[in-house]
Coordinates of C-alpha atoms in Angstrom, one line a residue:
M1 CA 15.9 -2.1 14.1
T2 CA 14.6 -5.6 14.9
R3 CA 15.4 -7.8 12.0
D4 CA 12.3 -9.9 12.7
L5 CA 10.3 -6.9 11.4
P6 CA 9.9 -6.4 7.7
H7 CA 12.6 -3.9 6.6
I8 CA 14.2 -2.2 3.6
P9 CA 17.2 -4.5 2.6
P10 CA 20.5 -2.7 2.0
R11 CA 20.6 -1.3 -1.5
D12 CA 24.2 -2.5 -2.0
L13 CA 23.0 -6.1 -2.0
P14 CA 22.6 -7.8 -5.4
V15 CA 19.2 -7.3 -7.0
S16 CA 18.6 -11.0 -6.8
E17 CA 19.0 -11.0 -3.0
R18 CA 16.8 -8.0 -2.5
F19 CA 14.2 -9.4 -4.8
A20 CA 14.3 -12.7 -2.9
Y21 CA 13.8 -10.9 0.4
Y22 CA 10.7 -9.0 -0.8
K23 CA 9.3 -12.1 -2.5
A24 CA 9.7 -14.0 0.7
Q25 CA 7.8 -11.2 2.5
V26 CA 4.9 -11.5 0.0
E27 CA 4.8 -15.2 0.3
A28 CA 5.0 -15.2 4.1
H29 CA 1.9 -13.0 4.1
G30 CA -0.1 -15.3 1.8
G31 CA 0.6 -13.6 -1.6
T32 CA 2.4 -14.7 -4.7
V33 CA 4.9 -13.0 -7.0
G34 CA 4.7 -13.4 -10.7
G35 CA 4.7 -10.8 -13.5
T36 CA 4.2 -7.6 -11.6
T37 CA 3.5 -7.4 -7.8
I38 CA 3.4 -4.5 -5.5
L39 CA 4.3 -5.0 -1.8
G40 CA 2.9 -2.2 0.5
L41 CA 4.9 -1.6 3.7
R42 CA 2.7 0.3 6.1
G43 CA 4.7 2.1 8.8
L44 CA 8.0 2.0 6.9
A45 CA 9.4 4.6 4.6
P46 CA 11.9 3.9 1.8
D47 CA 14.7 5.3 3.9
G48 CA 13.9 2.9 6.7
A49 CA 12.2 5.4 9.0
R50 CA 9.4 3.9 10.9
H51 CA 6.1 5.4 12.2
D52 CA 3.0 4.1 14.0
S53 CA 1.0 2.0 11.5
N54 CA -2.2 3.1 13.2
E55 CA -1.7 6.7 12.1
N56 CA -4.2 7.4 9.4
V57 CA -3.2 10.9 8.3
G58 CA 0.2 12.5 7.7
P59 CA 2.8 12.6 4.9
Y60 CA 3.8 10.1 2.3
N61 CA 5.7 7.8 4.7
D62 CA 5.0 4.3 3.6
T63 CA 6.8 2.2 0.9
F64 CA 5.4 0.6 -2.3
V65 CA 7.9 -2.0 -3.6
V66 CA 7.3 -2.8 -7.3
L67 CA 8.5 -6.3 -8.1
K68 CA 8.7 -7.1 -11.9
Q69 CA 9.8 -10.4 -13.2
T70 CA 10.0 -11.0 -16.9
P71 CA 9.3 -14.4 -18.6
E72 CA 13.1 -14.5 -19.3
G73 CA 13.8 -14.3 -15.6
E74 CA 14.9 -10.7 -15.3
Q75 CA 14.1 -9.2 -11.9
R76 CA 13.6 -5.5 -11.2
I77 CA 12.8 -3.7 -8.0
F78 CA 11.5 -0.1 -7.4
E79 CA 11.0 1.3 -3.9
L80 CA 8.5 4.2 -4.1
R81 CA 7.3 6.6 -1.4
G82 CA 3.6 6.8 -0.9
S83 CA 0.7 6.3 1.6
T84 CA -1.1 3.1 2.5
H85 CA -3.2 5.2 4.9
A86 CA -5.7 8.0 4.3
G87 CA -4.7 11.7 4.1
Q88 CA -7.5 13.4 6.0
R89 CA -9.4 13.0 9.3
S90 CA -12.9 13.3 8.0
S91 CA -15.1 13.5 4.9
S92 CA -18.7 13.9 4.1
L93 CA -18.2 10.9 1.7
S94 CA -17.3 8.8 4.7
P95 CA -19.7 9.7 7.5
G96 CA -18.9 6.5 9.5
G97 CA -15.2 7.5 9.7
V98 CA -12.4 7.6 7.1
A99 CA -11.2 4.1 6.2
Q100 CA -7.9 2.4 6.5
I101 CA -7.8 -0.8 4.5
R102 CA -6.6 -3.9 6.4
P103 CA -3.5 -5.8 5.4
G104 CA -4.1 -8.5 2.9
N105 CA -3.7 -9.7 -0.7
F106 CA -5.6 -8.1 -3.6
Q107 CA -5.8 -7.7 -7.3
C108 CA -5.7 -4.3 -8.9
V109 CA -7.3 -3.6 -12.3
P110 CA -7.2 -0.5 -14.5
N111 CA -9.8 2.0 -13.5
G112 CA -9.4 4.9 -15.9
P113 CA -8.5 8.5 -15.0
H114 CA -8.6 9.8 -11.4
N115 CA -7.1 13.1 -10.4
D116 CA -5.9 13.6 -14.0
M117 CA -3.9 10.3 -14.0
P118 CA -4.6 6.6 -14.6
S119 CA -5.7 4.8 -11.6
W120 CA -6.3 1.2 -10.5
H121 CA -9.2 -0.3 -8.6
I122 CA -8.2 -2.6 -5.7
R123 CA -10.3 -5.7 -5.4
T124 CA -10.2 -8.9 -3.4
L125 CA -8.8 -12.0 -5.0
D126 CA -12.4 -13.3 -5.5
D127 CA -13.1 -10.1 -7.4
S128 CA -15.1 -8.1 -4.9
G129 CA -14.8 -4.4 -4.5
N130 CA -15.6 -4.7 -0.8
I131 CA -12.2 -4.4 1.0
P132 CA -11.9 -5.3 4.7
A133 CA -11.2 -2.0 6.5
W134 CA -11.0 -0.2 9.8
R135 CA -12.6 3.2 10.3
D136 CA -11.5 6.3 12.2
I137 CA -14.8 6.7 14.0
D138 CA -13.7 9.5 16.3
K139 CA -12.0 11.4 13.5
N140 CA -8.7 12.0 15.3
G141 CA -6.5 10.6 12.5
Y142 CA -5.6 7.4 14.4
I143 CA -7.0 3.9 14.2
S144 CA -7.3 2.8 17.9
P145 CA -7.4 -0.8 19.1
A146 CA -11.1 -0.3 20.0
E147 CA -11.9 1.0 16.5
K148 CA -10.1 -2.1 15.1
R149 CA -12.1 -4.5 17.3
K150 CA -15.4 -2.8 16.4
A151 CA -14.7 -2.9 12.7
E152 CA -13.6 -6.6 12.8
S153 CA -16.5 -7.7 14.8
N154 CA -19.0 -5.9 12.5
G155 CA -17.3 -7.0 9.2
V156 CA -16.6 -3.4 8.1
F157 CA -15.4 -2.9 4.6
A158 CA -14.6 0.0 2.3
T159 CA -15.5 0.4 -1.4
Q160 CA -14.1 2.2 -4.4
I161 CA -10.5 1.9 -3.0
L162 CA -8.0 2.9 -5.7
F163 CA -4.3 3.3 -6.3
H164 CA -4.3 7.0 -7.5
N165 CA -2.5 10.3 -7.7
G166 CA -2.4 11.9 -4.3
V167 CA -2.5 15.4 -5.8
S168 CA -0.2 17.1 -3.2
N169 CA 3.5 16.6 -3.0
D170 CA 3.6 16.2 0.7
H171 CA 0.6 14.1 1.7
G172 CA -2.1 12.2 -0.2
H173 CA -5.7 13.4 -0.7
S174 CA -7.5 10.2 0.3
I175 CA -10.2 8.7 2.5
G176 CA -8.8 5.2 2.3
C177 CA -7.1 4.9 -1.1
Q178 CA -3.4 4.1 -1.7
T179 CA -1.7 7.3 -3.0
L180 CA 1.6 8.5 -4.3
P181 CA 2.9 12.0 -5.0
P182 CA 2.2 13.2 -8.6
R183 CA 5.8 12.7 -9.8
T184 CA 6.1 9.3 -8.2
M185 CA 2.7 8.3 -9.5
T186 CA 3.9 9.1 -13.0
Q187 CA 6.9 6.8 -12.4
L188 CA 4.5 4.0 -11.3
I189 CA 2.4 4.5 -14.4
D190 CA 5.5 4.2 -16.6
L191 CA 6.5 1.1 -14.8
L192 CA 3.2 -0.6 -15.0
G193 CA 1.7 0.6 -18.2
R194 CA -1.7 2.2 -18.2
D195 CA -3.7 -1.0 -18.9
Q196 CA -1.8 -3.6 -16.9
S197 CA -3.3 -5.4 -13.9
F198 CA -1.1 -6.4 -10.9
T199 CA -1.3 -8.1 -7.5
Y200 CA -1.0 -6.2 -4.3
T201 CA 0.1 -7.5 -0.9
L202 CA -0.2 -5.0 1.9
I203 CA 1.5 -5.7 5.2
D204 CA 2.1 -4.0 8.5
A205 CA 5.8 -3.5 8.7
N206 CA 5.7 -3.0 12.4
R207 CA 4.5 -6.6 13.0
P208 CA 7.0 -9.5 12.9
T209 CA 7.0 -11.6 9.7
P210 CA 5.0 -14.8 10.2

């Protein structure tokens, strides 16, 4: 594993060192850590296994790192398995191609129930629900370089992007949302509280840290 790529730090390190590593990743990608922040690692599972970040279907194989810092200075880290990619190749709700939101920094606000659990609406830092995205135009479950170029040149975005219960235990039911298995989603809800907003930094873990 190339250490220049974002990685899962050894779990036998002190919490302070692991927290500092993840905090540095957030900041290197333009985000800030305070209160509660989630770092999404696309292409990297909690066990350190990597996969192609352009894959837009498949199992829960990404990592959501929950960073909590109390006013008293206590630091807590939770590495949760989930998907930063979609879970299906096509949908009538997405005729232009299923979305994959682009890496960036966002705010997430309570959205009410979705798939029988609380959910959060992902918004830009200037409070827009239009999230820059790529689209799987040919519906093959993969975001190609050509599809990325087309989306970026046309200013493509996705709307109604949520953090939500992925329903299935093996892969998320999603056309662009960020999903976790039901049991893991319950854990996230317990960590966050149903009515708490948080910041979200999504990065491609297969690209070197800036």
